[in-house]
mmCIF file of C-alpha atoms in Angstrom:
data_model
loop_
_atom_site.group_PDB
_atom_site.id
_atom_site.type_symbol
_atom_site.label_atom_id
_atom_site.label_comp_id
_atom_site.label_asym_id
_atom_site.label_seq_id
_atom_site.Cartn_x
_atom_site.Cartn_y
_atom_site.Cartn_z
ATOM 1 C CA MET A 1 23.548 -38.440 -17.109
ATOM 2 C CA LYS A 2 19.979 -38.604 -18.537
ATOM 3 C CA HIS A 3 19.849 -42.324 -17.491
ATOM 4 C CA TYR A 4 20.788 -41.590 -13.979
ATOM 5 C CA PHE A 5 18.479 -38.777 -13.813
ATOM 6 C CA CYS A 6 15.468 -41.068 -15.047
ATOM 7 C CA ILE A 7 16.348 -43.659 -12.381
ATOM 8 C CA PHE A 8 16.430 -40.953 -9.758
ATOM 9 C CA SER A 9 13.085 -39.490 -10.837
ATOM 10 C CA VAL A 10 11.482 -42.875 -10.745
ATOM 11 C CA GLN A 11 12.826 -43.788 -7.440
ATOM 12 C CA THR A 12 11.784 -40.522 -5.998
ATOM 13 C CA SER A 13 8.311 -40.666 -7.210
ATOM 14 C CA LYS A 14 7.927 -43.911 -5.391
ATOM 15 C CA ILE A 15 9.454 -43.054 -2.044
ATOM 16 C CA LYS A 16 8.821 -39.164 -1.843
ATOM 17 C CA GLU A 17 5.775 -39.630 0.296
ATOM 18 C CA TYR A 18 7.899 -41.569 2.858
ATOM 19 C CA LEU A 19 10.837 -39.287 2.673
ATOM 20 C CA PHE A 20 9.209 -35.913 2.218
ATOM 21 C CA PRO A 21 6.150 -34.761 4.284
ATOM 22 C CA PRO A 22 3.483 -32.691 2.452
ATOM 23 C CA PHE A 23 4.918 -29.516 3.736
ATOM 24 C CA PHE A 24 8.178 -29.964 1.758
ATOM 25 C CA GLN A 25 6.317 -31.429 -1.269
ATOM 26 C CA TYR A 26 4.136 -28.265 -1.374
ATOM 27 C CA PHE A 27 6.985 -25.773 -1.315
ATOM 28 C CA PHE A 28 8.967 -27.829 -3.851
ATOM 29 C CA ARG A 29 6.105 -27.339 -6.295
ATOM 30 C CA ARG A 30 5.857 -23.723 -5.379
ATOM 31 C CA ARG A 31 9.513 -23.087 -6.170
ATOM 32 C CA ILE A 32 9.165 -24.923 -9.608
ATOM 33 C CA VAL A 33 6.123 -22.925 -10.618
ATOM 34 C CA LYS A 34 7.770 -19.645 -9.571
ATOM 35 C CA CYS A 35 10.830 -20.247 -11.698
ATOM 36 C CA LEU A 36 8.482 -21.276 -14.659
ATOM 37 C CA LEU A 37 6.615 -18.004 -14.053
ATOM 38 C CA CYS A 38 9.683 -15.868 -14.113
ATOM 39 C CA HIS A 39 10.733 -17.445 -17.307
ATOM 40 C CA GLN A 40 7.470 -17.034 -18.927
ATOM 41 C CA VAL A 41 7.131 -13.385 -17.938
ATOM 42 C CA SER A 42 10.650 -12.633 -19.210
ATOM 43 C CA GLN A 43 9.614 -14.117 -22.708
ATOM 44 C CA ASP A 44 6.068 -12.543 -22.930
ATOM 45 C CA HIS A 45 6.545 -9.175 -21.357
ATOM 46 C CA SER A 46 9.940 -7.984 -22.259
ATOM 47 C CA GLY A 47 8.600 -4.457 -22.655
ATOM 48 C CA VAL A 48 7.579 -4.061 -19.014
ATOM 49 C CA PRO A 49 8.942 -0.866 -17.537
ATOM 50 C CA LEU A 50 11.465 -1.107 -14.740
ATOM 51 C CA ARG A 51 9.653 1.609 -12.684
ATOM 52 C CA VAL A 52 6.136 2.737 -12.421
ATOM 53 C CA ASP A 53 5.333 6.525 -11.697
ATOM 54 C CA GLY A 54 9.171 6.977 -11.201
ATOM 55 C CA ARG A 55 9.055 5.794 -7.655
ATOM 56 C CA TYR A 56 7.874 2.148 -7.812
ATOM 57 C CA SER A 57 10.758 -0.255 -8.746
ATOM 58 C CA LEU A 58 9.318 -3.555 -10.114
ATOM 59 C CA GLN A 59 10.782 -6.832 -8.591
ATOM 60 C CA GLU A 60 9.840 -10.366 -9.262
ATOM 61 C CA PRO A 61 6.622 -11.324 -10.823
ATOM 62 C CA LEU A 62 4.061 -12.772 -8.386
ATOM 63 C CA SER A 63 1.279 -14.124 -10.799
ATOM 64 C CA LEU A 64 0.580 -14.275 -14.567
ATOM 65 C CA GLY A 65 -2.946 -14.170 -15.736
ATOM 66 C CA ALA A 66 -4.755 -14.109 -19.115
ATOM 67 C CA TYR A 67 -4.764 -10.387 -19.201
ATOM 68 C CA ALA A 68 -2.610 -9.029 -16.389
ATOM 69 C CA THR A 69 0.491 -9.668 -14.528
ATOM 70 C CA ILE A 70 1.102 -8.819 -10.904
ATOM 71 C CA TYR A 71 4.673 -7.814 -9.652
ATOM 72 C CA LYS A 72 6.143 -7.000 -6.358
ATOM 73 C CA ALA A 73 7.327 -3.639 -6.081
ATOM 74 C CA VAL A 74 9.371 -1.311 -3.777
ATOM 75 C CA ASN A 75 8.746 2.467 -3.336
ATOM 76 C CA ILE A 76 12.414 3.879 -3.573
ATOM 77 C CA ILE A 77 11.313 6.956 -1.581
ATOM 78 C CA ASN A 78 9.971 5.284 1.589
ATOM 79 C CA HIS A 79 11.003 1.585 1.033
ATOM 80 C CA GLN A 80 7.494 0.263 1.389
ATOM 81 C CA ILE A 81 6.483 -3.007 -0.482
ATOM 82 C CA TYR A 82 3.572 -2.972 -2.784
ATOM 83 C CA ALA A 83 1.897 -5.239 -5.534
ATOM 84 C CA ILE A 84 1.671 -3.734 -8.996
ATOM 85 C CA LYS A 85 -0.928 -5.025 -11.645
ATOM 86 C CA LEU A 86 0.052 -4.442 -15.196
ATOM 87 C CA GLU A 87 -1.874 -4.944 -18.369
ATOM 88 C CA ALA A 88 -0.988 -4.027 -21.925
ATOM 89 C CA CYS A 89 -3.123 -1.145 -23.159
ATOM 90 C CA SER A 90 -5.612 -1.837 -25.818
ATOM 91 C CA GLU A 91 -7.594 0.487 -28.228
ATOM 92 C CA GLU A 92 -10.302 -2.158 -28.690
ATOM 93 C CA ARG A 93 -11.498 -2.404 -25.138
ATOM 94 C CA ILE A 94 -10.992 -1.048 -21.463
ATOM 95 C CA SER A 95 -8.422 -3.196 -19.690
ATOM 96 C CA SER A 96 -9.506 -5.245 -16.862
ATOM 97 C CA VAL A 97 -6.991 -3.304 -14.618
ATOM 98 C CA GLU A 98 -8.724 0.068 -15.518
ATOM 99 C CA ARG A 99 -12.181 -1.627 -14.786
ATOM 100 C CA GLU A 100 -10.873 -2.773 -11.452
ATOM 101 C CA TYR A 101 -9.435 0.587 -10.514
ATOM 102 C CA TYR A 102 -12.776 2.357 -11.090
ATOM 103 C CA ILE A 103 -14.593 -0.435 -9.095
ATOM 104 C CA LEU A 104 -11.969 -0.174 -6.290
ATOM 105 C CA LYS A 105 -12.418 3.627 -6.032
ATOM 106 C CA GLN A 106 -16.131 3.000 -5.454
ATOM 107 C CA LEU A 107 -15.523 0.321 -2.879
ATOM 108 C CA CYS A 108 -12.541 1.590 -0.838
ATOM 109 C CA SER A 109 -13.320 3.350 2.357
ATOM 110 C CA ALA A 110 -11.747 4.080 5.661
ATOM 111 C CA THR A 111 -14.285 2.268 7.439
ATOM 112 C CA VAL A 112 -14.187 -0.831 5.282
ATOM 113 C CA VAL A 113 -11.915 -3.806 6.084
ATOM 114 C CA GLY A 114 -11.148 -6.619 3.547
ATOM 115 C CA ILE A 115 -10.894 -4.548 0.255
ATOM 116 C CA PRO A 116 -7.457 -3.838 -1.108
ATOM 117 C CA GLN A 117 -6.381 -0.203 -1.067
ATOM 118 C CA VAL A 118 -5.389 1.443 -4.419
ATOM 119 C CA HIS A 119 -2.424 3.775 -3.989
ATOM 120 C CA TRP A 120 -1.838 4.899 -7.762
ATOM 121 C CA PHE A 121 -3.218 4.220 -11.215
ATOM 122 C CA GLY A 122 -2.211 5.446 -14.652
ATOM 123 C CA GLN A 123 -0.311 4.532 -17.954
ATOM 124 C CA GLU A 124 3.298 3.596 -17.733
ATOM 125 C CA SER A 125 4.821 3.004 -21.272
ATOM 126 C CA SER A 126 2.194 0.855 -23.111
ATOM 127 C CA PHE A 127 0.695 -0.615 -19.900
ATOM 128 C CA ASP A 128 -2.158 0.310 -17.600
ATOM 129 C CA ALA A 129 -0.690 0.033 -14.023
ATOM 130 C CA MET A 130 -2.494 -0.137 -10.715
ATOM 131 C CA VAL A 131 -0.339 -0.025 -7.327
ATOM 132 C CA LEU A 132 -2.078 -2.075 -4.461
ATOM 133 C CA ASP A 133 -1.387 -3.149 -1.059
ATOM 134 C CA LEU A 134 0.841 -6.126 -0.872
ATOM 135 C CA LEU A 135 -1.256 -9.054 0.741
ATOM 136 C CA GLY A 136 -0.447 -12.441 2.110
ATOM 137 C CA PRO A 137 -1.285 -15.982 0.792
ATOM 138 C CA SER A 138 -4.453 -17.041 -0.678
ATOM 139 C CA LEU A 139 -6.911 -19.688 0.823
ATOM 140 C CA HIS A 140 -5.821 -21.805 -2.019
ATOM 141 C CA ASP A 141 -2.183 -21.518 -0.844
ATOM 142 C CA LEU A 142 -3.043 -22.292 2.636
ATOM 143 C CA LEU A 143 -5.146 -25.497 1.820
ATOM 144 C CA GLY A 144 -1.936 -26.717 0.319
ATOM 145 C CA PHE A 145 -0.832 -27.611 3.867
ATOM 146 C CA GLN A 146 -3.574 -29.847 5.178
ATOM 147 C CA GLY A 147 -6.174 -30.156 2.481
ATOM 148 C CA LYS A 148 -9.039 -28.690 4.459
ATOM 149 C CA PHE A 149 -9.854 -26.416 7.343
ATOM 150 C CA ASP A 150 -11.272 -26.899 10.742
ATOM 151 C CA PRO A 151 -14.960 -26.121 10.820
ATOM 152 C CA LEU A 152 -14.234 -23.189 13.340
ATOM 153 C CA THR A 153 -11.989 -21.715 10.727
ATOM 154 C CA VAL A 154 -14.518 -22.375 7.922
ATOM 155 C CA HIS A 155 -17.033 -20.476 9.942
ATOM 156 C CA TYR A 156 -14.724 -17.551 10.920
ATOM 157 C CA VAL A 157 -13.808 -17.247 7.104
ATOM 158 C CA GLY A 158 -17.528 -17.268 6.151
ATOM 159 C CA ASN A 159 -18.580 -14.598 8.426
ATOM 160 C CA GLN A 160 -15.795 -12.285 7.196
ATOM 161 C CA LEU A 161 -16.492 -12.971 3.770
ATOM 162 C CA LEU A 162 -20.280 -12.614 4.120
ATOM 163 C CA SER A 163 -19.816 -9.134 5.689
ATOM 164 C CA GLN A 164 -17.529 -8.164 2.747
ATOM 165 C CA VAL A 165 -19.913 -9.433 0.106
ATOM 166 C CA HIS A 166 -22.769 -7.615 1.907
ATOM 167 C CA TYR A 167 -20.796 -4.429 1.513
ATOM 168 C CA ILE A 168 -19.948 -5.007 -2.007
ATOM 169 C CA HIS A 169 -23.588 -5.487 -2.868
ATOM 170 C CA SER A 170 -24.525 -2.471 -0.998
ATOM 171 C CA ARG A 171 -22.513 -0.501 -3.565
ATOM 172 C CA GLY A 172 -24.533 -1.962 -6.205
ATOM 173 C CA TYR A 173 -21.860 -4.449 -7.353
ATOM 174 C CA VAL A 174 -21.553 -8.280 -7.769
ATOM 175 C CA HIS A 175 -18.070 -9.662 -7.450
ATOM 176 C CA GLY A 176 -18.699 -12.681 -9.895
ATOM 177 C CA ASP A 177 -15.651 -14.748 -8.986
ATOM 178 C CA ILE A 178 -15.583 -15.688 -5.332
ATOM 179 C CA GLN A 179 -13.033 -18.749 -5.048
ATOM 180 C CA PRO A 180 -9.941 -19.587 -2.839
ATOM 181 C CA GLN A 181 -7.392 -18.013 -5.222
ATOM 182 C CA ASN A 182 -9.273 -14.568 -4.987
ATOM 183 C CA ILE A 183 -9.447 -14.684 -1.137
ATOM 184 C CA LEU A 184 -6.193 -13.470 0.529
ATOM 185 C CA MET A 185 -4.965 -12.993 3.960
ATOM 186 C CA GLY A 186 -3.355 -9.806 5.201
ATOM 187 C CA LEU A 187 0.545 -9.751 5.907
ATOM 188 C CA HIS A 188 2.314 -10.361 9.174
ATOM 189 C CA GLN A 189 0.150 -13.283 10.342
ATOM 190 C CA SER A 190 -3.016 -11.102 10.144
ATOM 191 C CA LEU A 191 -6.353 -12.947 10.306
ATOM 192 C CA THR A 192 -8.014 -10.285 8.207
ATOM 193 C CA ILE A 193 -9.290 -11.670 4.989
ATOM 194 C CA PHE A 194 -9.354 -9.748 1.686
ATOM 195 C CA ILE A 195 -11.555 -10.135 -1.500
ATOM 196 C CA THR A 196 -9.502 -9.454 -4.526
ATOM 197 C CA ASN A 197 -9.729 -9.390 -8.343
ATOM 198 C CA PHE A 198 -12.628 -7.126 -9.215
ATOM 199 C CA GLY A 199 -11.815 -7.008 -12.907
ATOM 200 C CA GLY A 200 -14.874 -9.018 -13.800
ATOM 201 C CA SER A 201 -17.316 -7.488 -11.426
ATOM 202 C CA THR A 202 -20.445 -6.059 -12.709
ATOM 203 C CA GLN A 203 -23.182 -3.664 -11.450
ATOM 204 C CA PHE A 204 -26.662 -5.244 -10.827
ATOM 205 C CA ARG A 205 -28.282 -1.748 -10.095
ATOM 206 C CA HIS A 206 -28.525 1.189 -12.526
ATOM 207 C CA PRO A 207 -26.029 3.719 -11.316
ATOM 208 C CA GLU A 208 -28.520 6.564 -11.545
ATOM 209 C CA THR A 209 -31.993 5.130 -10.665
ATOM 210 C CA GLY A 210 -30.787 2.197 -8.409
ATOM 211 C CA ALA A 211 -33.279 -0.180 -10.136
ATOM 212 C CA HIS A 212 -32.274 -3.876 -10.350
ATOM 213 C CA VAL A 213 -31.190 -5.003 -13.699
ATOM 214 C CA PRO A 214 -33.601 -7.476 -15.352
ATOM 215 C CA PHE A 215 -32.755 -11.000 -15.719
ATOM 216 C CA CYS A 216 -31.535 -11.958 -19.265
ATOM 217 C CA GLN A 217 -29.007 -14.346 -20.868
ATOM 218 C CA MET A 218 -26.085 -12.251 -22.238
ATOM 219 C CA SER A 219 -23.803 -14.901 -23.903
ATOM 220 C CA SER A 220 -22.452 -18.260 -23.708
ATOM 221 C CA VAL A 221 -19.129 -17.085 -22.190
ATOM 222 C CA LEU A 222 -18.838 -18.232 -18.573
ATOM 223 C CA ALA A 223 -17.769 -15.518 -16.112
ATOM 224 C CA GLY A 224 -15.757 -16.551 -12.961
ATOM 225 C CA THR A 225 -14.265 -20.017 -12.088
ATOM 226 C CA PRO A 226 -16.331 -22.906 -13.095
ATOM 227 C CA ALA A 227 -15.942 -24.900 -9.880
ATOM 228 C CA PHE A 228 -17.252 -21.933 -7.656
ATOM 229 C CA THR A 229 -19.505 -20.069 -10.092
ATOM 230 C CA SER A 230 -23.316 -20.201 -9.992
ATOM 231 C CA ILE A 231 -25.495 -21.915 -12.407
ATOM 232 C CA ASN A 232 -26.708 -18.708 -13.856
ATOM 233 C CA SER A 233 -23.132 -17.874 -14.594
ATOM 234 C CA HIS A 234 -22.740 -21.201 -16.517
ATOM 235 C CA LEU A 235 -25.782 -20.397 -18.474
ATOM 236 C CA GLY A 236 -24.449 -16.995 -19.498
ATOM 237 C CA ALA A 237 -26.914 -14.805 -17.610
ATOM 238 C CA LYS A 238 -26.442 -11.568 -15.860
ATOM 239 C CA LEU A 239 -25.562 -11.952 -12.204
ATOM 240 C CA SER A 240 -27.131 -10.762 -9.061
ATOM 241 C CA GLN A 241 -26.586 -10.881 -5.354
ATOM 242 C CA CYS A 242 -27.639 -14.550 -5.051
ATOM 243 C CA ASP A 243 -25.037 -15.601 -7.460
ATOM 244 C CA ASP A 244 -22.336 -14.319 -5.254
ATOM 245 C CA LEU A 245 -23.817 -15.979 -2.231
ATOM 246 C CA ARG A 246 -24.058 -19.397 -3.996
ATOM 247 C CA SER A 247 -20.303 -19.182 -4.816
ATOM 248 C CA LEU A 248 -19.617 -18.310 -1.201
ATOM 249 C CA VAL A 249 -21.490 -21.517 -0.119
ATOM 250 C CA TYR A 250 -19.523 -23.612 -2.635
ATOM 251 C CA LEU A 251 -16.321 -21.970 -1.195
ATOM 252 C CA LEU A 252 -17.160 -22.977 2.339
ATOM 253 C CA ILE A 253 -17.925 -26.441 1.447
ATOM 254 C CA TYR A 254 -14.683 -26.697 -0.484
ATOM 255 C CA LEU A 255 -12.783 -25.431 2.601
ATOM 256 C CA THR A 256 -14.665 -27.897 4.877
ATOM 257 C CA CYS A 257 -13.982 -30.807 2.517
ATOM 258 C CA GLY A 258 -10.955 -29.930 0.601
ATOM 259 C CA THR A 259 -12.878 -30.496 -2.634
ATOM 260 C CA LEU A 260 -16.204 -30.215 -4.358
ATOM 261 C CA PRO A 261 -18.326 -33.191 -5.825
ATOM 262 C CA TRP A 262 -17.787 -31.796 -9.365
ATOM 263 C CA LEU A 263 -13.915 -31.469 -8.984
ATOM 264 C CA GLN A 264 -11.969 -34.408 -10.232
ATOM 265 C CA PRO A 265 -9.152 -35.182 -7.710
ATOM 266 C CA ARG A 266 -6.470 -35.376 -10.260
ATOM 267 C CA HIS A 267 -7.354 -31.830 -11.512
ATOM 268 C CA LYS A 268 -7.566 -30.298 -8.164
ATOM 269 C CA SER A 269 -3.835 -29.545 -7.820
ATOM 270 C CA ARG A 270 -3.510 -28.196 -11.186
ATOM 271 C CA GLY A 271 -6.304 -25.534 -10.900
ATOM 272 C CA PHE A 272 -10.078 -25.274 -11.194
ATOM 273 C CA LYS A 273 -10.426 -25.023 -14.925
ATOM 274 C CA HIS A 274 -9.512 -28.485 -16.108
ATOM 275 C CA THR A 275 -12.744 -30.357 -15.593
ATOM 276 C CA ALA A 276 -15.220 -29.858 -18.441
ATOM 277 C CA TYR A 277 -17.503 -26.976 -17.967
ATOM 278 C CA SER A 278 -20.590 -28.902 -19.187
ATOM 279 C CA ALA A 279 -19.963 -31.767 -16.656
ATOM 280 C CA ILE A 280 -19.598 -29.331 -13.767
ATOM 281 C CA LEU A 281 -22.813 -27.583 -14.753
ATOM 282 C CA GLU A 282 -24.756 -30.968 -15.007
ATOM 283 C CA HIS A 283 -23.404 -32.065 -11.708
ATOM 284 C CA LYS A 284 -24.454 -28.667 -10.042
ATOM 285 C CA GLN A 285 -27.994 -29.064 -11.536
ATOM 286 C CA THR A 286 -28.489 -32.681 -10.506
ATOM 287 C CA ILE A 287 -26.677 -33.213 -7.167
ATOM 288 C CA PRO A 288 -29.085 -33.721 -4.109
ATOM 289 C CA MET A 289 -28.647 -30.894 -1.429
ATOM 290 C CA GLU A 290 -28.106 -33.555 1.192
ATOM 291 C CA GLN A 291 -25.143 -35.050 -0.859
ATOM 292 C CA LEU A 292 -23.607 -31.680 -1.569
ATOM 293 C CA CYS A 293 -23.626 -30.831 2.257
ATOM 294 C CA ALA A 294 -22.917 -34.327 3.550
ATOM 295 C CA ASP A 295 -19.612 -33.361 5.080
ATOM 296 C CA SER A 296 -20.948 -30.029 6.339
ATOM 297 C CA PRO A 297 -24.647 -30.563 7.075
ATOM 298 C CA LYS A 298 -24.941 -27.330 9.168
ATOM 299 C CA LEU A 299 -24.399 -25.296 5.869
ATOM 300 C CA SER A 300 -27.279 -26.956 4.387
ATOM 301 C CA SER A 301 -29.766 -24.412 5.890
ATOM 302 C CA MET A 302 -27.626 -21.525 4.331
ATOM 303 C CA LEU A 303 -27.649 -23.247 0.971
ATOM 304 C CA LEU A 304 -31.364 -23.875 1.079
ATOM 305 C CA TYR A 305 -32.151 -20.226 1.857
ATOM 306 C CA ILE A 306 -29.771 -19.005 -0.877
ATOM 307 C CA HIS A 307 -31.064 -21.347 -3.466
ATOM 308 C CA ALA A 308 -34.617 -20.038 -2.706
ATOM 309 C CA LEU A 309 -33.782 -16.500 -3.472
ATOM 310 C CA SER A 310 -35.023 -15.088 -6.835
ATOM 311 C CA PHE A 311 -32.831 -13.037 -9.236
ATOM 312 C CA SER A 312 -33.793 -9.720 -7.845
ATOM 313 C CA GLU A 313 -34.577 -10.529 -4.317
ATOM 314 C CA THR A 314 -32.474 -8.816 -1.591
ATOM 315 C CA PRO A 315 -31.072 -11.380 0.751
ATOM 316 C CA ASP A 316 -31.475 -11.080 4.366
ATOM 317 C CA TYR A 317 -27.835 -10.983 5.294
ATOM 318 C CA GLY A 318 -28.451 -10.911 9.047
ATOM 319 C CA TYR A 319 -30.424 -14.234 8.758
ATOM 320 C CA ILE A 320 -27.492 -15.743 6.833
ATOM 321 C CA HIS A 321 -25.070 -14.458 9.517
ATOM 322 C CA SER A 322 -27.311 -16.071 12.092
ATOM 323 C CA LEU A 323 -27.225 -19.402 10.182
ATOM 324 C CA LEU A 324 -23.354 -19.281 9.993
ATOM 325 C CA ARG A 325 -23.238 -18.557 13.902
ATOM 326 C CA ASN A 326 -25.679 -21.631 14.278
ATOM 327 C CA ALA A 327 -23.333 -23.713 12.317
ATOM 328 C CA SER A 328 -20.325 -22.637 14.609
ATOM 329 C CA ASP A 329 -22.633 -23.362 17.600
ATOM 330 C CA GLN A 330 -21.560 -20.092 19.315
ATOM 331 C CA SER A 331 -20.750 -16.368 18.549
ATOM 332 C CA GLN A 332 -17.801 -16.163 21.042
ATOM 333 C CA LEU A 333 -14.637 -18.217 20.601
ATOM 334 C CA SER A 334 -12.375 -19.315 23.505
ATOM 335 C CA ILE A 335 -8.541 -18.851 23.301
ATOM 336 C CA ASP A 336 -7.995 -22.435 22.247
ATOM 337 C CA GLU A 337 -10.509 -21.952 19.406
ATOM 338 C CA VAL A 338 -8.718 -18.885 18.208
ATOM 339 C CA GLN A 339 -5.459 -20.850 18.153
ATOM 340 C CA ILE A 340 -7.047 -23.327 15.811
ATOM 341 C CA ILE A 341 -8.096 -20.682 13.588
ATOM 342 C CA ARG A 342 -4.577 -19.105 13.746
ATOM 343 C CA GLN A 343 -2.944 -22.366 12.948
ATOM 344 C CA ASP A 344 -5.075 -22.917 9.876
ATOM 345 C CA LEU A 345 -4.808 -19.293 8.502
ATOM 346 C CA SER A 346 -1.076 -18.517 9.575
ATOM 347 C CA GLN A 347 0.830 -21.559 8.789
ATOM 348 C CA ALA A 348 2.463 -20.119 5.492
ATOM 349 C CA ASP A 349 5.378 -17.883 5.410
ATOM 350 C CA CYS A 350 4.573 -15.080 3.133
ATOM 351 C CA ASN A 351 8.195 -14.826 1.856
ATOM 352 C CA ASP A 352 7.863 -18.330 0.580
ATOM 353 C CA LEU A 353 4.367 -18.013 -0.928
ATOM 354 C CA ASP A 354 3.464 -15.651 -3.708
ATOM 355 C CA PRO A 355 1.677 -12.615 -2.071
ATOM 356 C CA SER A 356 -1.148 -11.256 -3.952
ATOM 357 C CA ALA A 357 -0.903 -14.068 -6.488
ATOM 358 C CA ALA A 358 -4.685 -14.599 -6.757
ATOM 359 C CA GLN A 359 -5.562 -11.217 -7.915
ATOM 360 C CA CYS A 360 -5.283 -11.843 -11.571
ATOM 361 C CA LEU A 361 -5.340 -15.743 -11.673
ATOM 362 C CA SER A 362 -7.848 -16.670 -14.190
ATOM 363 C CA PRO A 363 -9.525 -13.342 -14.588
ATOM 364 C CA ALA A 364 -13.181 -13.147 -15.804
ATOM 365 C CA PRO A 365 -13.523 -11.517 -19.163
ATOM 366 C CA PRO A 366 -15.225 -8.045 -18.915
ATOM 367 C CA ARG A 367 -18.761 -8.444 -19.758
ATOM 368 C CA HIS A 368 -19.358 -4.606 -20.264
ATOM 369 C CA ARG A 369 -16.990 -2.225 -21.806
ATOM 370 C CA GLN A 370 -18.588 0.822 -20.379
ATOM 371 C CA VAL A 371 -17.318 1.845 -17.101
ATOM 372 C CA HIS A 372 -19.347 3.948 -14.715
ATOM 373 C CA THR A 373 -17.152 6.219 -12.534
ATOM 374 C CA SER A 374 -19.989 7.088 -9.965
ATOM 375 C CA LEU A 375 -22.572 5.160 -8.291
ATOM 376 C CA SER A 376 -25.332 6.692 -6.319
ATOM 377 C CA CYS A 377 -26.779 3.756 -4.620
ATOM 378 C CA GLY A 378 -25.687 2.209 -1.429
ATOM 379 C CA PRO A 379 -24.561 3.853 1.885
ATOM 380 C CA THR A 380 -21.669 6.166 1.965
ATOM 381 C CA SER A 381 -20.048 4.254 4.845
ATOM 382 C CA PHE A 382 -20.132 0.678 5.704
ATOM 383 C CA SER A 383 -18.193 -1.176 8.460
ATOM 384 C CA VAL A 384 -16.998 -4.584 7.638
ATOM 385 C CA LYS A 385 -15.743 -6.414 10.866
ATOM 386 C CA SER A 386 -15.325 -9.903 12.064
ATOM 387 C CA PRO A 387 -18.520 -11.027 13.815
ATOM 388 C CA MET A 388 -16.556 -13.590 15.726
ATOM 389 C CA ILE A 389 -13.139 -12.312 17.112
ATOM 390 C CA ALA A 390 -11.331 -8.969 16.746
ATOM 391 C CA VAL A 391 -7.960 -9.089 14.848
#
């Protein structure tokens, strides 16, 4: 039996590209990963409660991170579906789930689109638990279909994300890990984009005075995802607004090209942390601007402006928006162009992909243990809407 299986495996590896289109290969890999995930969770988290707050019944796991695990859950009272993030309680540190809860409470608002809503937080058994909106596939999931997005889609995504990042900064926070696995779509073919995973976010302004934190190198521990994080993060420095914006540009280049110059192709499908950190840093420090933006030259103006920002300088978000609009050559899209965007961002069936799976994948380790539950700086209301089309 083993002999026949080996023959089948070898033959399959040779002819799979002829028999199975990328769509089927992609979902076959997803099913295997999901089975392995369920097996690992059953081994490592045998003490996970069956219910949270007495009303949320845990279903299958959606993702397993270094600190937290996300489960699909059903409210047994109203039968609504949610995502629940669990992390084992610790006496030594504040959990990333608790940190994320306090940050989301500062960010969530009825006028803000693209920030996940928190429905409940507390301790259940020996776990910190947070109940969130269930979201759709991540940009990383969607890229599995065709490898890269149409430029129209990239600029649409960029405008939404820039508005959301602007709002996060207006509340005094830096996200610190803007990358495809942390950017999720809404459910039901929605074109609304959500930024998730705030467990490693930090404040760049003093919560009482509103003063910008001074530049300093904190540690040698890298925060965020190496492929998309800024050079300052590689060097262990405190992060500011310009660092999030640099990560955003790297993300847009990645969506345009399907890769980044410092990502080795054989590591791309396995995640973003397999290429040596030092090699990525060296590549970011030495690559010419024109080479980095070779396949997306219209993003070069945006990158040049962001690279010129100082650590404590407040970016001109309106100017960056104008650069993105110039990159897309127009501010209003035709019906055909909207269909192109929908095709890129709505291809995946949310029942087959892992919703909300990105929220705790490779979470950044908390840089500060102190959690501020109030923040005085920033506006009390802020509307984040798509500058290109209404969805």
